[in-house]
Coordinates of C-alpha atoms and ligand atoms in Angstrom, one line a residue:
M1 CA 104.2 154.5 130.9
E2 CA 105.2 152.5 134.6
D3 CA 108.3 153.8 134.9
E4 CA 107.1 157.1 135.1
L5 CA 104.6 156.4 137.3
I6 CA 107.0 154.9 139.3
G7 CA 109.1 157.9 139.8
I8 CA 106.6 160.5 139.6
K9 CA 106.1 158.3 143.3
N10 CA 109.3 158.3 144.3
A11 CA 109.7 162.1 144.1
A12 CA 106.8 163.0 145.8
L13 CA 107.4 161.3 148.6
T14 CA 110.8 162.7 149.1
F15 CA 109.0 166.1 148.5
I16 CA 106.3 164.9 151.0
L17 CA 109.0 163.6 153.9
E18 CA 110.8 166.0 153.5
A19 CA 108.3 169.4 154.0
I20 CA 109.1 170.8 157.5
D21 CA 105.9 172.8 157.4
P22 CA 101.6 172.1 156.2
K23 CA 102.5 175.5 153.9
E24 CA 105.5 173.0 151.9
L25 CA 102.8 170.2 151.9
E26 CA 100.6 171.5 150.4
E27 CA 103.1 172.6 147.8
T28 CA 104.2 169.4 147.5
K29 CA 100.5 168.4 146.7
L30 CA 99.2 171.0 144.2
Q31 CA 102.8 170.3 142.1
F32 CA 102.1 166.0 142.1
L33 CA 98.7 165.9 142.7
G34 CA 96.9 168.9 141.1
K35 CA 95.3 169.9 138.2
S36 CA 98.3 169.8 136.4
G37 CA 100.2 168.1 139.4
K38 CA 102.6 165.7 137.4
L39 CA 100.4 162.7 138.7
T40 CA 97.2 164.4 137.2
L41 CA 99.1 165.0 133.5
A42 CA 100.3 161.5 133.6
I43 CA 97.3 159.6 134.7
K44 CA 95.7 161.2 131.3
E45 CA 98.8 160.3 129.1
I46 CA 97.3 156.7 129.4
S47 CA 94.2 157.1 127.2
S48 CA 97.5 157.0 124.3
V49 CA 98.5 154.0 125.7
P50 CA 97.8 150.4 124.4
K51 CA 95.1 149.2 124.7
E52 CA 96.0 146.1 126.2
K53 CA 97.9 147.3 128.8
R54 CA 96.0 150.0 129.6
K55 CA 94.4 148.3 132.5
E56 CA 97.1 147.7 134.1
I57 CA 98.4 151.5 134.2
G58 CA 95.6 152.4 135.2
M59 CA 95.7 150.5 137.8
L60 CA 99.3 151.1 139.1
A61 CA 98.3 155.0 138.4
N62 CA 95.7 154.6 141.4
E63 CA 98.0 153.0 143.8
V64 CA 100.3 155.5 142.9
K65 CA 97.6 157.9 143.4
Q66 CA 96.5 156.8 147.1
T67 CA 100.6 156.0 148.6
I68 CA 100.9 159.8 147.9
E69 CA 98.0 161.0 149.3
Q70 CA 98.2 158.7 152.5
T71 CA 101.4 159.8 152.9
I72 CA 100.2 163.6 152.5
K73 CA 97.5 162.4 155.4
D74 CA 100.7 161.1 157.4
Q75 CA 103.1 163.5 156.9
E76 CA 100.5 166.2 158.2
Q77 CA 99.7 164.5 161.7
V78 CA 103.4 164.4 161.9
L79 CA 103.6 167.9 161.3
S80 CA 100.8 169.3 164.4
K81 CA 102.4 166.5 166.5
Q82 CA 105.5 168.5 166.1
K83 CA 103.6 171.6 166.5
K84 CA 102.6 170.2 170.2
S85 CA 105.5 169.7 171.6
N86 CA 106.9 172.9 170.6
L87 CA 104.5 174.4 172.2
I88 CA 104.9 172.3 175.2
E89 CA 108.6 173.6 175.0
K90 CA 107.8 176.9 175.3
I91 CA 105.9 176.1 178.8
D92 CA 107.5 178.5 181.4
V93 CA 108.9 176.5 184.3
T94 CA 109.6 179.4 186.0
N95 CA 106.3 179.4 187.1
P96 CA 105.2 178.7 190.4
G97 CA 104.1 174.9 190.1
I98 CA 100.5 173.3 191.3
K99 CA 101.2 172.6 194.9
P100 CA 98.6 169.2 195.7
A101 CA 96.4 169.2 198.1
L102 CA 98.6 168.2 202.0
G103 CA 96.0 166.2 204.0
H104 CA 96.2 165.3 208.0
L105 CA 96.0 162.6 210.4
H106 CA 92.6 162.3 211.4
L107 CA 91.6 164.6 214.6
I108 CA 91.8 160.9 216.9
T109 CA 94.9 160.1 216.1
Q110 CA 96.3 163.3 216.1
A111 CA 94.3 162.9 219.6
I112 CA 96.1 159.4 220.6
D113 CA 99.2 160.2 219.9
E114 CA 99.2 163.2 222.1
I115 CA 97.7 160.9 225.0
T116 CA 100.2 158.0 224.7
Q117 CA 103.2 160.7 224.9
I118 CA 101.7 162.6 228.3
F119 CA 101.9 158.7 229.9
E120 CA 105.2 158.4 228.4
H121 CA 106.7 160.9 230.2
L122 CA 105.4 158.6 233.1
G123 CA 107.0 156.1 231.7
F124 CA 103.8 154.4 230.5
N125 CA 103.9 151.9 228.1
R126 CA 101.4 151.9 225.0
V127 CA 99.9 148.2 224.0
R128 CA 96.5 147.6 221.7
Y129 CA 94.7 144.5 223.1
S130 CA 92.3 143.1 220.4
E131 CA 89.1 144.5 219.4
V132 CA 88.1 141.7 219.9
D133 CA 88.1 139.0 222.9
W134 CA 86.3 136.7 224.8
D135 CA 83.3 137.2 227.1
Y136 CA 85.9 135.7 230.0
Y137 CA 88.6 139.3 230.1
A138 CA 85.4 141.5 229.5
F139 CA 84.3 140.3 231.9
T140 CA 84.4 137.5 233.9
A141 CA 88.5 137.8 235.0
L142 CA 86.9 141.4 236.4
N143 CA 84.9 140.2 238.9
F144 CA 81.6 140.3 237.2
P145 CA 79.9 137.0 238.8
K146 CA 78.2 134.7 235.8
D147 CA 74.7 136.6 234.5
H148 CA 75.8 139.7 235.8
P149 CA 73.7 142.4 234.5
A150 CA 76.3 144.4 233.6
R151 CA 76.7 142.4 230.1
D152 CA 73.4 144.3 229.7
E153 CA 74.6 147.2 230.4
W154 CA 77.4 147.9 228.5
E155 CA 75.4 147.2 225.6
T156 CA 78.1 144.9 223.8
F157 CA 77.9 142.9 220.5
F158 CA 77.8 139.7 221.2
I159 CA 79.7 137.8 218.4
K160 CA 78.4 134.2 216.6
S161 CA 81.3 131.8 218.2
Q162 CA 81.4 129.0 219.3
E163 CA 81.1 129.4 223.4
N164 CA 84.6 128.4 224.6
P165 CA 83.9 126.5 228.1
K166 CA 86.3 128.7 230.2
N167 CA 86.3 131.8 228.4
G168 CA 82.2 131.9 227.6
K169 CA 81.1 134.0 224.3
M170 CA 83.1 136.3 222.1
V171 CA 82.7 139.9 222.0
L172 CA 82.8 143.3 220.7
I173 CA 84.8 144.8 224.0
P174 CA 82.7 147.1 225.2
H175 CA 85.5 148.6 227.2
T176 CA 89.3 148.8 227.5
S177 CA 89.4 146.7 231.1
S178 CA 89.4 143.6 228.8
G179 CA 93.1 144.6 228.3
Q180 CA 94.1 144.4 231.8
I181 CA 94.0 141.1 232.1
R182 CA 96.2 140.4 229.3
E183 CA 98.4 142.3 230.2
M184 CA 98.8 140.4 234.0
E185 CA 99.4 137.5 231.9
R186 CA 102.0 139.3 229.7
V187 CA 104.6 140.6 232.2
K188 CA 104.7 140.6 236.1
P189 CA 104.4 143.4 238.2
P190 CA 105.9 147.1 238.6
I191 CA 103.1 147.1 234.7
R192 CA 102.7 150.8 233.6
M193 CA 100.2 150.0 230.8
L194 CA 98.2 152.0 228.2
N195 CA 96.5 150.1 225.6
I196 CA 93.8 152.5 223.8
A197 CA 92.0 150.7 221.2
K198 CA 88.9 151.0 218.8
C199 CA 85.7 149.8 221.3
Y200 CA 81.5 149.1 221.2
R201 CA 78.8 148.9 222.0
R202 CA 74.7 149.6 221.0
Q203 CA 74.4 153.3 221.0
S204 CA 73.7 156.2 218.8
D205 CA 73.3 159.8 219.8
V206 CA 74.7 163.4 219.5
S207 CA 77.7 162.0 222.2
H208 CA 77.9 159.0 221.6
T209 CA 78.8 156.9 218.7
P210 CA 78.7 152.4 217.9
M211 CA 82.2 152.0 217.9
F212 CA 84.2 155.4 219.9
H213 CA 88.2 154.6 221.2
Q214 CA 88.6 154.5 225.2
F215 CA 92.4 155.2 226.8
E216 CA 93.2 152.4 229.6
G217 CA 95.7 152.9 232.5
L218 CA 96.7 150.4 234.7
V219 CA 99.2 150.3 237.5
I220 CA 100.5 147.3 239.5
D221 CA 103.3 148.9 241.8
K222 CA 104.0 147.5 245.6
N223 CA 102.2 150.4 248.1
I224 CA 100.6 152.2 245.1
S225 CA 97.7 154.1 246.3
I226 CA 94.9 157.0 245.6
T227 CA 97.3 159.7 246.2
H228 CA 99.3 158.3 242.7
L229 CA 95.8 157.9 241.1
K230 CA 94.7 161.5 241.6
G231 CA 98.6 162.6 240.9
T232 CA 98.6 160.8 237.5
L233 CA 94.3 162.2 236.0
E234 CA 96.5 165.4 237.2
Y235 CA 98.9 165.4 235.2
F236 CA 97.2 164.1 232.4
V237 CA 94.5 167.1 232.7
K238 CA 97.0 169.9 232.9
S239 CA 99.7 168.7 229.7
Y240 CA 96.0 167.9 228.2
F241 CA 93.4 170.5 228.3
G242 CA 96.2 173.2 230.1
E243 CA 97.4 174.4 233.6
K244 CA 93.8 176.0 234.2
R245 CA 91.9 172.9 233.9
K246 CA 91.8 171.3 237.5
S247 CA 90.5 167.5 238.2
R248 CA 88.0 166.0 240.3
I249 CA 87.3 162.1 241.8
R250 CA 84.7 161.8 242.6
P251 CA 83.0 158.0 244.6
Y252 CA 81.3 155.4 241.7
H253 CA 80.9 151.8 241.4
F254 CA 83.0 149.4 239.3
Q255 CA 82.9 145.6 239.1
F256 CA 86.4 145.6 238.6
T257 CA 88.0 148.6 241.7
E258 CA 87.4 149.2 244.7
P259 CA 86.6 151.9 245.5
S260 CA 85.9 153.4 242.8
F261 CA 85.8 156.7 241.3
E262 CA 84.5 159.2 238.5
V263 CA 86.8 161.9 237.0
D264 CA 85.3 165.0 235.7
V265 CA 88.0 167.6 234.6
S266 CA 86.2 171.6 235.6
C267 CA 84.9 173.0 232.4
G268 CA 87.3 174.7 229.8
V269 CA 84.3 177.7 229.1
C270 CA 83.4 178.9 232.3
L271 CA 86.5 177.2 234.4
G272 CA 84.6 175.7 237.2
I273 CA 81.7 178.5 237.5
G274 CA 78.7 176.6 236.0
C275 CA 77.3 177.5 232.5
K276 CA 75.5 176.0 229.5
L277 CA 77.7 173.3 228.3
C278 CA 78.5 171.6 231.9
K279 CA 77.1 170.3 234.9
A280 CA 77.9 173.1 237.7
G281 CA 81.5 174.2 236.5
W282 CA 82.7 170.4 235.9
L283 CA 82.6 167.6 232.1
E284 CA 82.5 163.7 233.6
M285 CA 86.0 161.9 231.4
G286 CA 85.3 158.8 233.0
G287 CA 86.2 155.8 235.7
A288 CA 89.1 155.1 237.5
G289 CA 89.8 153.1 241.2
M290 CA 91.8 150.9 242.9
V291 CA 92.2 147.5 241.5
H292 CA 89.9 144.8 243.2
P293 CA 91.5 142.1 245.5
S294 CA 89.8 138.9 242.8
V295 CA 90.7 141.1 240.1
L296 CA 94.8 140.6 240.9
K297 CA 94.3 137.1 241.3
A298 CA 92.5 136.6 238.3
G299 CA 95.8 138.5 236.4
G300 CA 98.1 135.7 238.8
I301 CA 99.0 138.8 241.1
D302 CA 99.1 138.5 244.7
S303 CA 97.0 141.6 246.2
K304 CA 99.1 141.2 249.5
E305 CA 102.1 142.6 247.8
Y306 CA 100.9 144.3 245.1
T307 CA 97.7 146.9 244.7
G308 CA 97.4 148.9 242.3
F309 CA 95.4 151.6 240.1
A310 CA 92.7 151.2 236.6
F311 CA 91.3 154.3 234.2
G312 CA 89.3 154.2 232.0
W313 CA 88.6 157.6 229.9
G314 CA 87.4 158.0 226.6
V315 CA 89.2 159.6 223.2
E316 CA 86.2 160.8 221.6
R317 CA 85.2 162.8 225.0
V318 CA 88.5 165.1 226.0
L319 CA 89.0 165.5 222.5
M320 CA 85.3 167.2 222.8
M321 CA 86.2 168.2 226.3
K322 CA 89.4 171.5 224.8
E323 CA 87.6 174.4 224.7
D324 CA 88.3 175.5 221.5
M325 CA 86.8 172.0 220.1
E326 CA 83.6 173.4 219.6
I327 CA 82.0 169.6 218.8
D328 CA 78.3 169.5 219.4
D329 CA 78.1 165.8 217.0
L330 CA 80.5 163.3 217.9
R331 CA 79.1 161.7 215.0
L332 CA 80.5 164.2 212.8
L333 CA 84.7 162.7 213.7
Y334 CA 83.2 159.8 211.2
S335 CA 81.2 161.3 208.9
N336 CA 84.4 161.4 206.5
D337 CA 83.1 164.6 205.5
L338 CA 85.5 167.4 205.0
R339 CA 83.9 170.3 204.7
F340 CA 83.9 169.0 209.0
L341 CA 88.3 167.4 208.8
E342 CA 89.6 170.5 206.7
Q343 CA 88.8 172.9 210.4
F344 CA 91.7 171.3 212.2
Ligands
LIG401 N1 85.5 150.3 232.0 C1 85.5 151.6 232.6 C2 84.3 152.5 231.8 O1 84.2 151.3 230.6 C3 86.3 152.8 232.6 C4 87.1 151.4 234.2 C5 88.2 151.9 233.8 C6 86.9 152.2 235.7 C7 89.1 151.2 234.6 C8 87.9 151.8 236.1 C9 88.3 151.5 235.9 O2 83.6 152.4 232.1

């Protein structure tokens, strides 16, 4: 009886493991476990086994039954997995694929690249000075007397730090002009610097964000005059905004330039006629001027031998001044809303 049970088990396992589809497996199941299946019949015979051996044989029969049932279950799983992988093979690989969504550089990054290229054509050297600097570089060396109210005017963020006897407090730079002195300390004239960096001021409305970008130009050489500044401005305006746009300079005041100017570009919508978007045909781009002798001195440059001009214009501002931009709230640029960014 024992041998018969072991034989039934082995036979069943070979059938089960060789079954190639669920139908064959079901037939095997009936053949061994069905009403008149081989194992079922064998179990019925246990009653005729001598009493002393009956318990032992009963346990063996149970074990055989469990093994057969478990193997059937396992094989069912194997067959259903094979069915799935057969399906995968049936996928038509010549069908067009699913394209992953492609992003693009942020608008400001694109503008910075474009501005950099324009000035590189004129021989400017792109640098990026620190966004955290000493008061000395942001103000004192730029000819701001100690405790000049401009430190408030610029609405500067001061950083909690130990004051340095020469350099003062630390600030988040309120303008890229701090790079002027850094560049003069780094290289000797001739200097053609383009410093593009993040700047910080306490401000937030439709046309101002607490963090924004400026691009600062500094040119120092022998015989540099206002005409060089005007030529550079005109070249930038025509290259960045297009041939139709014009530029102009107006007298203004900055501590670190003399004479100083504000720089305007003709409005891209009305082309200088005057409309609702501009001030009598003009849009303001930022400041400029001839480098003040005291600034040259602070940078270790002899103002009798060298002169220079500087300008500081806003990246966000020039971007918004492109006629096809129509960005009516500057804060949108930094809201990271894809519905806005994907339009460009
Ligand atoms: N730093 C000035 C500002 O932020 C702009 C400027 C730069 C003016 C260079 C003159 C020369 O407004």
